[in-house]
CSV table of C-alpha atoms in Angstrom, one decimal:
chain,number,residue,atom,x,y,z
X,1253,MET,CA,-17.5,30.2,-33.4
X,1254,ASN,CA,-16.0,33.6,-32.8
X,1255,THR,CA,-17.3,36.9,-34.0
X,1256,GLU,CA,-14.4,37.9,-36.3
X,1257,LYS,CA,-16.4,39.0,-39.3
X,1258,ALA,CA,-15.6,40.6,-42.6
X,1259,ALA,CA,-16.7,44.1,-43.4
X,1260,LYS,CA,-19.6,44.6,-45.8
X,1261,ASN,CA,-21.2,41.3,-44.9
X,1262,PRO,CA,-24.8,42.1,-43.8
X,1263,MET,CA,-26.3,40.2,-40.9
X,1264,PRO,CA,-28.6,37.6,-42.5
X,1265,GLY,CA,-32.2,37.4,-41.3
X,1266,ASN,CA,-33.6,34.7,-39.0
X,1267,SER,CA,-34.8,31.4,-40.4
X,1268,LYS,CA,-38.5,31.1,-41.3
X,1269,LEU,CA,-39.4,28.8,-38.4
X,1270,GLY,CA,-43.0,28.5,-39.6
X,1271,ILE,CA,-41.8,27.0,-42.9
X,1272,ILE,CA,-39.4,24.7,-41.0
X,1273,ALA,CA,-42.3,23.5,-38.9
X,1274,GLN,CA,-44.4,22.8,-42.0
X,1275,VAL,CA,-41.5,20.8,-43.5
X,1276,ILE,CA,-41.0,18.8,-40.4
X,1277,ALA,CA,-44.8,18.0,-40.3
X,1278,ALA,CA,-44.7,17.1,-43.9
X,1279,ALA,CA,-41.8,14.8,-43.5
X,1280,THR,CA,-43.3,13.1,-40.5
X,1281,SER,CA,-46.6,12.4,-42.0
X,1282,ARG,CA,-44.9,11.1,-45.1
X,1283,SER,CA,-42.8,8.8,-42.9
X,1284,GLU,CA,-39.6,10.5,-44.2
X,1285,ASP,CA,-36.4,11.2,-42.3
X,1286,THR,CA,-36.9,14.7,-40.9
X,1287,SER,CA,-33.2,15.2,-40.2
X,1288,GLY,CA,-32.5,14.2,-43.8
X,1289,ILE,CA,-35.0,16.7,-45.1
X,1290,MET,CA,-33.6,19.5,-43.0
X,1291,ALA,CA,-30.1,18.6,-43.9
X,1292,GLU,CA,-30.8,18.7,-47.6
X,1293,TYR,CA,-33.0,21.8,-47.8
X,1294,ASP,CA,-32.4,25.5,-47.1
X,1295,VAL,CA,-35.0,27.9,-45.9
X,1296,ASP,CA,-33.4,30.9,-47.7
X,1297,GLU,CA,-32.8,31.5,-51.3
X,1298,HIS,CA,-29.0,31.5,-50.7
X,1299,PRO,CA,-27.1,29.6,-48.0
X,1300,LEU,CA,-26.5,32.3,-45.4
X,1301,CYS,CA,-23.7,30.5,-43.8
X,1302,ILE,CA,-21.5,31.3,-46.8
X,1303,ALA,CA,-23.4,33.9,-48.8
X,1304,THR,CA,-25.3,37.2,-48.4
X,1305,GLU,CA,-29.0,37.4,-48.9
X,1306,GLU,CA,-28.3,38.8,-52.4
X,1307,GLY,CA,-26.2,35.7,-53.3
X,1308,HIS,CA,-22.7,37.2,-53.0
X,1309,LEU,CA,-19.8,35.3,-51.4
X,1310,TYR,CA,-18.9,36.7,-48.0
X,1311,GLU,CA,-15.6,38.7,-48.2
X,1312,SER,CA,-13.1,37.4,-45.7
X,1313,LYS,CA,-10.8,39.7,-43.7
X,1314,LYS,CA,-7.7,37.8,-44.8
X,1315,CYS,CA,-5.3,40.1,-42.8
X,1316,TYR,CA,-6.3,38.2,-39.6
X,1317,LEU,CA,-4.4,35.2,-40.9
X,1318,LYS,CA,-1.1,37.1,-40.8
X,1319,LYS,CA,-1.6,38.2,-37.2
X,1320,ALA,CA,-2.7,34.7,-36.2
X,1321,LEU,CA,0.3,33.1,-37.8
X,1322,MET,CA,2.7,35.5,-36.1
X,1323,ASN,CA,1.0,34.8,-32.7
X,1324,THR,CA,1.1,31.1,-33.3
X,1325,THR,CA,4.8,30.9,-34.3
X,1326,ASP,CA,6.1,33.8,-32.1
X,1327,VAL,CA,7.6,35.3,-35.2
X,1328,GLU,CA,7.6,39.1,-35.3
X,1329,CYS,CA,7.9,41.6,-38.1
X,1330,GLN,CA,11.1,43.7,-38.2
X,1331,ASN,CA,11.6,47.3,-39.2
X,1332,PHE,CA,13.9,48.3,-42.1
X,1333,ASP,CA,17.1,48.6,-39.9
X,1334,GLU,CA,16.5,45.2,-38.3
X,1335,PHE,CA,15.9,43.6,-41.7
X,1336,ILE,CA,19.0,45.1,-43.3
X,1337,GLN,CA,21.1,43.6,-40.5
X,1338,SER,CA,19.4,40.1,-40.8
X,1339,ASP,CA,21.1,37.0,-39.7
X,1340,CYS,CA,22.1,35.7,-43.1
X,1341,VAL,CA,24.9,37.2,-45.1
X,1342,ALA,CA,23.3,37.2,-48.5
X,1343,GLU,CA,25.6,36.5,-51.5
X,1344,LYS,CA,22.9,37.4,-54.0
X,1345,SER,CA,19.6,39.1,-53.3
X,1346,ALA,CA,16.5,39.5,-55.5
X,1347,TYR,CA,13.7,42.1,-55.2
X,1348,VAL,CA,10.3,40.8,-56.4
X,1349,ILE,CA,7.5,43.2,-56.8
X,1350,ASP,CA,3.8,43.2,-57.6
X,1351,ALA,CA,3.7,45.8,-60.3
X,1352,MET,CA,0.0,46.5,-60.1
X,1353,ALA,CA,0.2,47.1,-56.4
X,1354,LEU,CA,2.9,49.6,-57.1
X,1355,LEU,CA,0.6,51.5,-59.5
X,1356,HIS,CA,-2.0,51.7,-56.7
X,1357,LYS,CA,0.6,52.8,-54.2
X,1358,VAL,CA,2.6,55.4,-56.3
X,1359,ARG,CA,-0.2,57.5,-57.7
X,1360,PRO,CA,0.5,60.2,-60.3
X,1361,ALA,CA,0.5,63.7,-58.8
X,1362,GLY,CA,-0.8,66.8,-60.5
X,1363,ARG,CA,-0.8,67.1,-64.3
X,1364,CYS,CA,1.5,64.1,-64.9
X,1365,SER,CA,1.8,62.5,-68.3
X,1366,PHE,CA,2.0,58.8,-68.8
X,1367,GLY,CA,5.6,59.2,-70.0
X,1368,ASP,CA,6.6,61.0,-66.8
X,1369,TYR,CA,4.6,58.5,-64.7
X,1370,ALA,CA,6.4,55.5,-66.3
X,1371,GLN,CA,9.8,57.1,-65.4
X,1372,ILE,CA,8.6,57.7,-61.8
X,1373,LEU,CA,7.7,54.1,-61.4
X,1374,LEU,CA,10.9,52.8,-62.9
X,1375,ASN,CA,12.9,55.1,-60.6
X,1376,ASN,CA,10.9,53.8,-57.6
X,1377,ILE,CA,11.7,50.2,-58.5
X,1378,THR,CA,15.4,50.7,-59.0
X,1379,TYR,CA,15.6,52.8,-55.8
X,1380,ASN,CA,14.0,50.1,-53.7
X,1381,MET,CA,16.0,47.3,-55.4
X,1382,ARG,CA,19.2,49.0,-54.3
X,1383,ARG,CA,17.9,50.1,-50.9
X,1384,HIS,CA,17.3,46.5,-50.1
X,1385,LYS,CA,20.8,45.5,-51.4
X,1386,CYS,CA,19.4,43.5,-54.3
X,1387,ILE,CA,21.1,43.1,-57.6
X,1388,ARG,CA,18.1,41.7,-59.4
X,1389,GLY,CA,14.6,43.0,-59.8
X,1390,GLU,CA,11.6,40.8,-60.8
X,1391,VAL,CA,8.7,43.0,-61.9
X,1392,LEU,CA,5.5,41.0,-62.2
X,1393,PHE,CA,2.1,41.9,-63.7
X,1394,ASP,CA,-1.2,40.2,-63.5
X,1395,ASP,CA,-2.7,39.0,-66.7
X,1396,TYR,CA,-5.9,41.0,-67.6
X,1397,THR,CA,-6.5,39.5,-71.0
X,1398,ARG,CA,-8.9,36.7,-69.9
X,1399,ASP,CA,-12.6,37.3,-70.2
X,1400,ILE,CA,-14.0,34.2,-68.5
X,1401,SER,CA,-12.2,33.2,-65.3
X,1402,VAL,CA,-13.0,33.3,-61.6
X,1403,LYS,CA,-10.4,36.0,-61.0
X,1404,SER,CA,-11.6,38.2,-63.9
X,1405,MET,CA,-15.1,37.8,-62.4
X,1406,GLN,CA,-13.8,39.1,-59.1
X,1407,ARG,CA,-12.1,42.0,-60.7
X,1408,ASP,CA,-15.2,43.0,-62.7
X,1409,LYS,CA,-17.3,42.8,-59.5
X,1410,ARG,CA,-14.9,45.3,-57.8
X,1411,ALA,CA,-15.3,47.6,-60.8
X,1412,LYS,CA,-19.1,47.5,-60.8
X,1413,GLY,CA,-20.6,50.9,-60.3
X,1414,LYS,CA,-17.3,52.7,-61.0
X,1415,PRO,CA,-17.3,55.4,-63.7
X,1416,SER,CA,-16.0,54.3,-67.0
X,1417,ILE,CA,-12.9,56.4,-67.9
X,1418,ARG,CA,-11.2,56.0,-71.3
X,1419,VAL,CA,-8.1,57.8,-72.6
X,1420,ARG,CA,-5.6,57.2,-75.3
X,1421,ILE,CA,-2.5,56.0,-73.4
X,1422,GLU,CA,0.5,57.7,-75.0
X,1423,SER,CA,3.6,59.4,-73.5
X,1424,ALA,CA,2.2,62.9,-73.8
X,1425,THR,CA,-1.3,62.1,-72.5
X,1426,ILE,CA,-2.2,63.4,-69.0
X,1427,VAL,CA,-2.9,60.6,-66.5
X,1428,PRO,CA,-6.6,60.8,-65.4
X,1429,ALA,CA,-7.1,62.5,-62.1
X,1430,ALA,CA,-9.5,59.7,-60.9
X,1431,TRP,CA,-6.6,57.2,-61.0
X,1432,THR,CA,-8.1,54.6,-58.7
X,1433,ASP,CA,-11.4,54.5,-60.7
X,1434,PHE,CA,-9.4,54.4,-63.9
X,1435,LEU,CA,-7.5,51.3,-62.7
X,1436,CYS,CA,-10.7,49.5,-61.8
X,1437,ASP,CA,-11.4,48.8,-65.5
X,1438,ARG,CA,-9.7,45.6,-66.8
X,1439,GLU,CA,-9.2,47.1,-70.3
X,1440,ASN,CA,-7.5,50.1,-68.8
X,1441,LYS,CA,-5.2,47.9,-66.7
X,1442,ASN,CA,-4.2,45.8,-69.7
X,1443,ALA,CA,-3.5,49.0,-71.7
X,1444,VAL,CA,-1.5,50.6,-69.0
X,1445,THR,CA,0.6,47.6,-68.2
X,1446,SER,CA,1.4,47.0,-71.9
X,1447,TYR,CA,2.4,50.6,-72.3
X,1448,LEU,CA,4.7,50.5,-69.2
X,1449,LEU,CA,6.4,47.4,-70.4
X,1450,LYS,CA,7.1,49.0,-73.8
X,1451,GLU,CA,8.4,52.3,-72.3
X,1452,TRP,CA,10.5,50.6,-69.7
X,1453,LEU,CA,12.2,48.4,-72.2
X,1454,LYS,CA,13.4,51.6,-74.0
X,1455,THR,CA,15.0,53.1,-70.9
X,1456,ILE,CA,15.9,50.4,-68.3
X,1457,GLN,CA,19.4,49.8,-69.7
X,1458,GLU,CA,20.3,53.5,-69.1
X,1459,VAL,CA,19.5,53.3,-65.3
X,1460,LEU,CA,20.9,49.8,-64.5
X,1461,ARG,CA,24.3,49.4,-63.1
X,1462,THR,CA,26.9,46.9,-64.4
X,1463,ASP,CA,25.9,44.1,-62.0
X,1464,GLU,CA,22.2,44.7,-62.1
X,1465,ILE,CA,19.5,42.7,-63.9
X,1466,MET,CA,15.8,43.5,-64.3
X,1467,VAL,CA,13.1,41.0,-65.4
X,1468,LEU,CA,9.7,42.1,-66.6
X,1469,SER,CA,6.9,39.6,-66.9
X,1470,LEU,CA,3.5,40.3,-68.5
X,1471,ASN,CA,0.9,38.1,-70.1
X,1472,GLY,CA,2.8,34.9,-70.0
X,1473,ALA,CA,6.2,36.2,-71.3
X,1474,ALA,CA,9.3,37.4,-69.5
X,1475,THR,CA,12.1,39.7,-70.7
X,1476,MET,CA,15.5,40.1,-69.1
X,1477,VAL,CA,17.3,43.4,-69.3
X,1478,SER,CA,20.9,44.3,-68.3
X,1479,GLN,CA,23.6,46.6,-69.6
X,1480,ALA,CA,24.6,43.7,-71.8
X,1481,GLY,CA,21.3,43.8,-73.7
X,1482,VAL,CA,17.7,42.7,-73.8
X,1483,ALA,CA,16.7,39.0,-74.1
X,1484,ALA,CA,13.5,37.0,-74.1
X,1485,MET,CA,13.2,34.3,-71.5
X,1486,PRO,CA,11.5,31.3,-73.1
X,1487,HIS,CA,12.0,29.1,-70.0
X,1488,HIS,CA,9.8,31.6,-68.2
X,1489,THR,CA,6.8,31.1,-70.5
X,1490,ASN,CA,3.7,30.7,-68.3
X,1491,ASN,CA,-0.1,30.8,-68.2
X,1492,HIS,CA,-0.4,32.4,-64.7
X,1493,GLU,CA,-3.3,34.8,-64.4
X,1494,GLU,CA,-2.2,36.3,-61.0
X,1495,ALA,CA,1.1,37.9,-60.0
X,1496,ASP,CA,0.8,36.0,-56.7
X,1497,THR,CA,1.5,32.6,-58.2
X,1498,LEU,CA,3.8,34.1,-60.8
X,1499,MET,CA,6.0,35.3,-57.9
X,1500,ILE,CA,6.4,31.8,-56.7
X,1501,PHE,CA,7.3,30.6,-60.2
X,1502,HIS,CA,10.0,33.3,-60.5
X,1503,VAL,CA,11.5,32.7,-57.1
X,1504,ALA,CA,11.6,28.9,-57.8
X,1505,ASN,CA,13.7,29.6,-60.9
X,1506,LEU,CA,16.3,31.6,-58.9
X,1507,LEU,CA,16.8,29.3,-55.9
X,1508,ASN,CA,20.0,27.8,-57.3
X,1509,THR,CA,21.7,31.2,-57.6
X,1510,TYR,CA,20.1,33.6,-55.1
X,1511,ASN,CA,19.9,33.1,-51.3
X,1512,ARG,CA,17.8,36.1,-50.2
X,1513,PHE,CA,14.5,37.4,-51.6
X,1514,VAL,CA,12.6,40.5,-50.7
X,1515,VAL,CA,9.0,40.1,-51.8
X,1516,SER,CA,7.1,43.3,-52.0
X,1517,PHE,CA,3.5,42.0,-52.0
X,1518,ASP,CA,0.9,43.3,-49.6
X,1519,ASP,CA,-1.5,40.3,-49.7
X,1520,THR,CA,-2.3,37.5,-47.3
X,1521,ASP,CA,-2.4,35.0,-50.2
X,1522,ILE,CA,1.3,35.7,-50.7
X,1523,LEU,CA,2.1,35.0,-47.1
X,1524,ALA,CA,0.3,31.6,-47.2
X,1525,LEU,CA,2.0,30.8,-50.6
X,1526,LEU,CA,5.5,31.7,-49.4
X,1527,ALA,CA,5.1,29.8,-46.1
X,1528,HIS,CA,3.8,26.7,-48.0
X,1529,PHE,CA,6.5,26.6,-50.7
X,1530,TYR,CA,9.4,27.4,-48.4
X,1531,ASN,CA,8.6,24.2,-46.5
X,1532,LYS,CA,7.9,22.3,-49.8
X,1533,TRP,CA,11.2,23.3,-51.2
X,1534,ARG,CA,13.0,22.2,-48.0
X,1535,LEU,CA,15.1,25.4,-48.0
X,1536,GLU,CA,17.8,25.9,-45.4
X,1537,ASN,CA,20.3,28.8,-46.1
X,1538,VAL,CA,17.8,31.0,-47.9
X,1539,GLU,CA,16.0,34.1,-46.5
X,1540,VAL,CA,12.6,35.1,-47.8
X,1541,TRP,CA,11.2,38.4,-46.5
X,1542,MET,CA,7.7,39.7,-47.1
X,1543,ALA,CA,7.8,43.5,-47.3
X,1544,SER,CA,4.6,45.3,-46.5
X,1545,LYS,CA,4.0,48.9,-45.3
X,1546,GLY,CA,7.4,49.3,-43.8
X,1547,ASP,CA,7.4,45.9,-42.0
X,1548,TYR,CA,9.5,42.9,-42.9
X,1549,LEU,CA,8.1,39.4,-42.1
X,1550,PRO,CA,10.8,36.7,-42.1
X,1551,ILE,CA,8.9,33.9,-44.0
X,1552,HIS,CA,11.9,31.5,-43.5
X,1553,ARG,CA,11.5,31.6,-39.7
X,1554,LEU,CA,7.7,31.5,-39.8
X,1555,SER,CA,7.7,28.5,-42.2
X,1556,ARG,CA,10.3,26.6,-40.2
X,1557,SER,CA,8.2,27.2,-37.0
X,1558,LEU,CA,5.1,25.8,-38.7
X,1559,GLY,CA,6.9,22.8,-39.9
X,1560,THR,CA,4.6,20.2,-41.6
X,1561,LYS,CA,1.6,22.4,-40.8
X,1562,SER,CA,2.7,24.5,-43.8
X,1563,ASP,CA,1.5,21.6,-46.0
X,1564,GLY,CA,-2.2,22.3,-45.3
X,1565,LEU,CA,-2.0,26.1,-44.8
X,1566,LEU,CA,-3.2,27.0,-48.3
X,1567,ALA,CA,-6.1,24.6,-48.0
X,1568,LEU,CA,-7.1,26.1,-44.6
X,1569,HIS,CA,-6.8,29.6,-46.0
X,1570,ALA,CA,-9.0,28.8,-49.0
X,1571,ILE,CA,-11.7,26.8,-47.3
X,1572,THR,CA,-12.1,29.5,-44.6
X,1573,GLY,CA,-12.3,32.4,-47.1
X,1574,CYS,CA,-10.1,33.9,-49.8
X,1575,ASP,CA,-10.9,36.1,-52.9
X,1576,THR,CA,-12.7,33.2,-54.7
X,1577,VAL,CA,-14.1,31.3,-51.8
X,1578,SER,CA,-16.5,32.6,-49.2
X,1579,TYR,CA,-15.6,32.7,-45.5
X,1580,ILE,CA,-17.8,30.7,-43.2
X,1581,TYR,CA,-20.2,32.9,-41.3
X,1582,GLY,CA,-18.9,33.6,-37.8
X,1583,LEU,CA,-15.6,31.7,-38.2
X,1584,GLY,CA,-12.5,33.9,-38.0
X,1585,LYS,CA,-9.1,33.1,-39.4
X,1586,ALA,CA,-7.6,33.0,-35.9
X,1587,THR,CA,-10.1,30.5,-34.6
X,1588,ALA,CA,-9.7,28.3,-37.7
X,1589,LEU,CA,-5.9,28.4,-37.4
X,1590,LYS,CA,-6.0,27.4,-33.7
X,1591,ILE,CA,-8.3,24.5,-34.6
X,1592,TYR,CA,-5.9,23.4,-37.4
X,1593,MET,CA,-2.8,23.7,-35.2
X,1594,GLU,CA,-4.3,21.6,-32.4
X,1595,ASN,CA,-5.7,18.8,-34.6
X,1596,GLU,CA,-4.8,16.6,-37.6
X,1597,PHE,CA,-7.0,17.0,-40.7
X,1598,THR,CA,-5.7,14.9,-43.6
X,1599,CYS,CA,-8.5,16.4,-45.8
X,1600,LEU,CA,-6.6,19.7,-45.9
X,1601,GLU,CA,-3.4,18.0,-47.1
X,1602,ASP,CA,-5.4,16.4,-49.9
X,1603,LEU,CA,-7.5,19.4,-51.0
X,1604,GLY,CA,-6.4,20.7,-54.4
X,1605,SER,CA,-4.8,17.4,-55.4
X,1606,GLY,CA,-6.4,14.7,-57.5
X,1607,GLN,CA,-10.2,14.6,-57.5
X,1608,VAL,CA,-12.4,16.6,-55.1
X,1609,GLY,CA,-13.0,14.6,-51.9
X,1610,GLU,CA,-16.4,13.6,-50.7
X,1611,VAL,CA,-18.2,15.8,-48.1
X,1612,ALA,CA,-17.8,13.1,-45.5
X,1613,ALA,CA,-14.0,13.5,-45.6
X,1614,TYR,CA,-14.4,17.1,-44.3
X,1615,SER,CA,-16.9,16.3,-41.6
X,1616,ASP,CA,-14.5,16.3,-38.7
X,1617,LEU,CA,-13.0,19.6,-39.8
X,1618,PHE,CA,-16.4,21.2,-40.0
X,1619,TYR,CA,-17.5,19.6,-36.7
X,1620,HIS,CA,-14.6,21.5,-35.1
X,1621,PHE,CA,-15.5,24.7,-36.9
X,1622,TYR,CA,-18.9,24.6,-35.4
X,1623,GLY,CA,-17.7,23.7,-31.9
X,1624,GLN,CA,-18.6,20.1,-32.1
X,1625,GLY,CA,-15.3,18.3,-32.3
X,1626,GLY,CA,-15.6,14.6,-31.8
X,1627,TYR,CA,-19.2,14.5,-33.0
X,1628,GLU,CA,-19.9,11.0,-34.4
X,1629,GLY,CA,-23.0,11.6,-36.6
X,1630,THR,CA,-23.2,12.9,-40.1
X,1631,MET,CA,-23.1,16.5,-41.3
X,1632,ALA,CA,-26.8,16.2,-41.9
X,1633,GLN,CA,-27.5,15.1,-38.4
X,1634,LEU,CA,-25.3,17.8,-36.9
X,1635,ARG,CA,-27.2,20.5,-38.8
X,1636,TYR,CA,-30.5,19.0,-37.5
X,1637,LYS,CA,-29.1,18.7,-34.0
X,1638,LEU,CA,-28.0,22.4,-33.8
X,1639,MET,CA,-31.3,23.5,-35.3
X,1640,ALA,CA,-33.3,21.5,-32.7
X,1641,GLU,CA,-31.2,22.4,-29.7
X,1642,ASN,CA,-30.5,26.1,-30.4
X,1643,ALA,CA,-33.1,27.2,-32.8
X,1644,ALA,CA,-30.1,28.6,-34.7
X,1645,SER,CA,-30.7,30.9,-37.6
X,1646,GLY,CA,-29.6,30.0,-41.1
X,1647,CYS,CA,-26.4,31.9,-41.0
X,1648,ASN,CA,-25.2,30.0,-37.9
X,1649,LEU,CA,-26.1,26.6,-39.1
X,1650,PRO,CA,-23.6,24.3,-40.9
X,1651,PRO,CA,-24.2,24.2,-44.7
X,1652,THR,CA,-26.4,21.5,-46.2
X,1653,GLU,CA,-24.4,18.7,-47.8
X,1654,PRO,CA,-25.1,19.9,-51.4
X,1655,VAL,CA,-24.0,23.5,-50.4
X,1656,LEU,CA,-20.9,22.2,-48.6
X,1657,SER,CA,-20.0,20.0,-51.6
X,1658,ASN,CA,-19.8,23.1,-53.9
X,1659,HIS,CA,-18.0,25.2,-51.3
X,1660,ILE,CA,-15.3,22.4,-51.1
X,1661,LYS,CA,-15.2,22.3,-54.9
X,1662,ARG,CA,-14.5,26.1,-55.1
X,1663,ALA,CA,-11.8,25.7,-52.5
X,1664,HIS,CA,-10.3,22.8,-54.4
X,1665,LEU,CA,-10.2,24.8,-57.6
X,1666,GLN,CA,-8.3,27.6,-55.8
X,1667,VAL,CA,-5.9,25.4,-53.9
X,1668,ASN,CA,-5.2,23.4,-57.1
X,1669,THR,CA,-4.0,26.6,-58.8
X,1670,TRP,CA,-1.9,27.6,-55.8
X,1671,HIS,CA,-0.2,24.2,-55.6
X,1672,GLN,CA,0.9,24.6,-59.2
X,1673,ALA,CA,2.4,28.0,-58.6
X,1674,ASP,CA,6.0,26.9,-59.0
X,1675,VAL,CA,5.5,25.6,-62.5
X,1676,GLY,CA,5.2,27.7,-65.7
X,1677,ILE,CA,2.3,26.0,-67.5
X,1678,MET,CA,-0.5,25.1,-65.1
X,1679,ASP,CA,-3.1,22.4,-65.7
X,1680,VAL,CA,-6.0,24.7,-65.1
X,1681,LEU,CA,-9.3,23.1,-63.9
X,1682,SER,CA,-12.7,24.1,-65.2
X,1683,PRO,CA,-14.6,26.5,-62.9
X,1684,GLN,CA,-17.9,25.0,-64.1
X,1685,ASP,CA,-16.9,21.6,-62.7
X,1686,HIS,CA,-15.9,23.2,-59.4
X,1687,GLY,CA,-18.8,25.1,-57.9
X,1688,TRP,CA,-19.2,27.8,-60.5
X,1689,MET,CA,-21.8,28.3,-63.2
X,1690,LEU,CA,-21.7,30.3,-66.4
X,1691,LYS,CA,-24.7,32.6,-66.9
X,1692,ASP,CA,-25.0,35.4,-69.5
X,1693,GLY,CA,-21.2,35.0,-70.3
X,1694,LEU,CA,-20.3,35.5,-66.6
X,1695,LEU,CA,-19.2,33.1,-63.8
X,1696,HIS,CA,-21.4,33.0,-60.7
X,1697,PRO,CA,-21.1,30.9,-57.6
X,1698,ASP,CA,-23.3,27.8,-57.9
X,1699,PHE,CA,-24.6,27.3,-54.3
X,1700,ASN,CA,-26.5,24.1,-55.1
X,1701,VAL,CA,-29.3,25.2,-52.9
X,1702,LYS,CA,-32.5,23.2,-52.4
X,1703,ARG,CA,-35.2,25.4,-50.9
X,1704,VAL,CA,-37.8,24.1,-48.5
X,1705,GLY,CA,-40.3,25.6,-50.8
X,1706,SER,CA,-39.6,22.7,-53.2
X,1707,VAL,CA,-41.0,20.3,-50.5
X,1708,LYS,CA,-44.6,20.3,-51.9
X,1709,LEU,CA,-47.6,21.2,-49.8
X,1710,CYS,CA,-50.8,21.5,-51.7
X,1711,LYS,CA,-54.2,23.1,-51.2
X,1712,CYS,CA,-56.2,21.3,-53.9
X,1713,LEU,CA,-60.0,21.4,-53.8
X,1714,THR,CA,-60.7,18.5,-56.2
X,1715,GLY,CA,-59.3,15.5,-54.3
X,1716,CYS,CA,-55.7,15.6,-55.6
X,1717,LYS,CA,-56.5,13.0,-58.3
X,1718,THR,CA,-54.4,14.4,-61.2
X,1719,VAL,CA,-50.9,15.8,-61.7
X,1720,ARG,CA,-52.4,19.3,-61.2
X,1721,CYS,CA,-51.8,18.5,-57.6
X,1722,PRO,CA,-48.1,19.5,-56.9
X,1723,CYS,CA,-47.7,16.6,-54.4
X,1724,LYS,CA,-48.9,14.0,-56.9
X,1725,LYS,CA,-46.8,15.5,-59.6
X,1726,ALA,CA,-43.8,15.2,-57.4
X,1727,GLU,CA,-44.8,11.6,-56.7
X,1728,LEU,CA,-45.4,12.3,-53.0
X,1729,ASN,CA,-48.4,11.5,-50.8
X,1730,CYS,CA,-50.2,14.5,-49.4
X,1731,SER,CA,-49.3,15.3,-45.8
X,1732,ASP,CA,-51.0,16.6,-42.7
X,1733,SER,CA,-49.7,20.0,-43.5
X,1734,CYS,CA,-51.4,20.2,-46.9
X,1735,ARG,CA,-54.7,22.1,-47.1
X,1736,CYS,CA,-56.4,19.9,-49.7
X,1737,LYS,CA,-60.0,18.7,-49.4
X,1738,GLU,CA,-61.4,15.2,-50.0
X,1739,CYS,CA,-57.9,14.0,-50.7
X,1740,VAL,CA,-57.4,10.6,-52.2
X,1741,ASN,CA,-53.6,11.0,-52.6
X,1742,VAL,CA,-52.8,9.3,-49.3
X,1743,PRO,CA,-50.9,6.1,-48.4
X,1744,TYR,CA,-53.0,3.0,-49.1
X,1745,GLU,CA,-53.9,1.1,-46.0
X,1746,GLU,CA,-55.0,-2.5,-46.0
């Protein structure tokens, strides 16, 4: 396990070894399987291998995956001049942009009205479309209208503690100075994106050239604009919540007529999605470039270099940490990718398809994650082995099987969504069936933790004759670790 850790993830505390000793003693005196007890129960309230002490998912530094993929494939980013002289003579090029990312990047300056800001953004889009020699622009927005979803939960979490700013969004209204805080609120995002779409549709025809097309996609509907007019695109109807997957859907619909795509998305999820689908689509004479902060990554070269390893890339990315799945404590993206490239794990190719696999199917993968490749026991036995040999703290131990099961379910939910990115109407799975629970109208990760405190140890003074004794109530014999007196709740001996 390497030490590539995400920021803001506090170092979990050490395991409560005294409690562990009590549980082992209790299990032994009750003739129970000690390794089974320790594999099933956690000492801490939350599983510190995938969660903070407060019960939050660890946040992965996803950017390490990009660097690791480039090192693995020997593919390098290019600057603008190198990109513009790329090795494919493009007949038709399309510029695909994450509109919300643009709003964060191009911030309104001074006392700027919403009307002026809308024009600034439109000018930026058309300028970059032409700069990259593209004749078509695909401007894609996230969907902020859903109240209960894993993604909306993540967005609300980021906004927690931010000041609530409300203004009437009209052309003459001055944009709030605290722009970043304003955009943290989902209602504000939805209002701003709806306003921009309406304003742009009024003026886009005036700025487009004869051969140029602009497509705007928001909340499941797309509109095409050219000098010839404005038209709805019913074949682009969709239920995508994120612009990430929506980008794949829009690119998929252009593959028959365009042979170069410049994707302006600054997100590692996009990199993994593009690499996966480029290989899935079996593309040959098509260039796909990911533009980020002045660098241009040739996805077509990276995906070809990965070959069939692209098939399990999304699953590897999810199960080792993305926005909706915790990273595994101490396991970096570079280490995980190296393990994946050097071994065959069919479980990653299956993740996200069909039913969620059993924990046992992922055992070999997690054995490698914990430096135990080739281990022949069960996950439960490995957890007990590492605890006994190294006195490892909870954060460095493999998850218990119930915890791992729900971790895999959360990864399955995310990968299932990603795998459907090239279709309009996704068959969306229920979060509550895949490692999430609904509480007070909000989704929270269900860690499925069983604490050692639930292994009963009593201190009765009246002989443990009734169900007032916690051991008897749990239908367990009292153990040597119990502090009861004159106990009759013991195994019968002939």
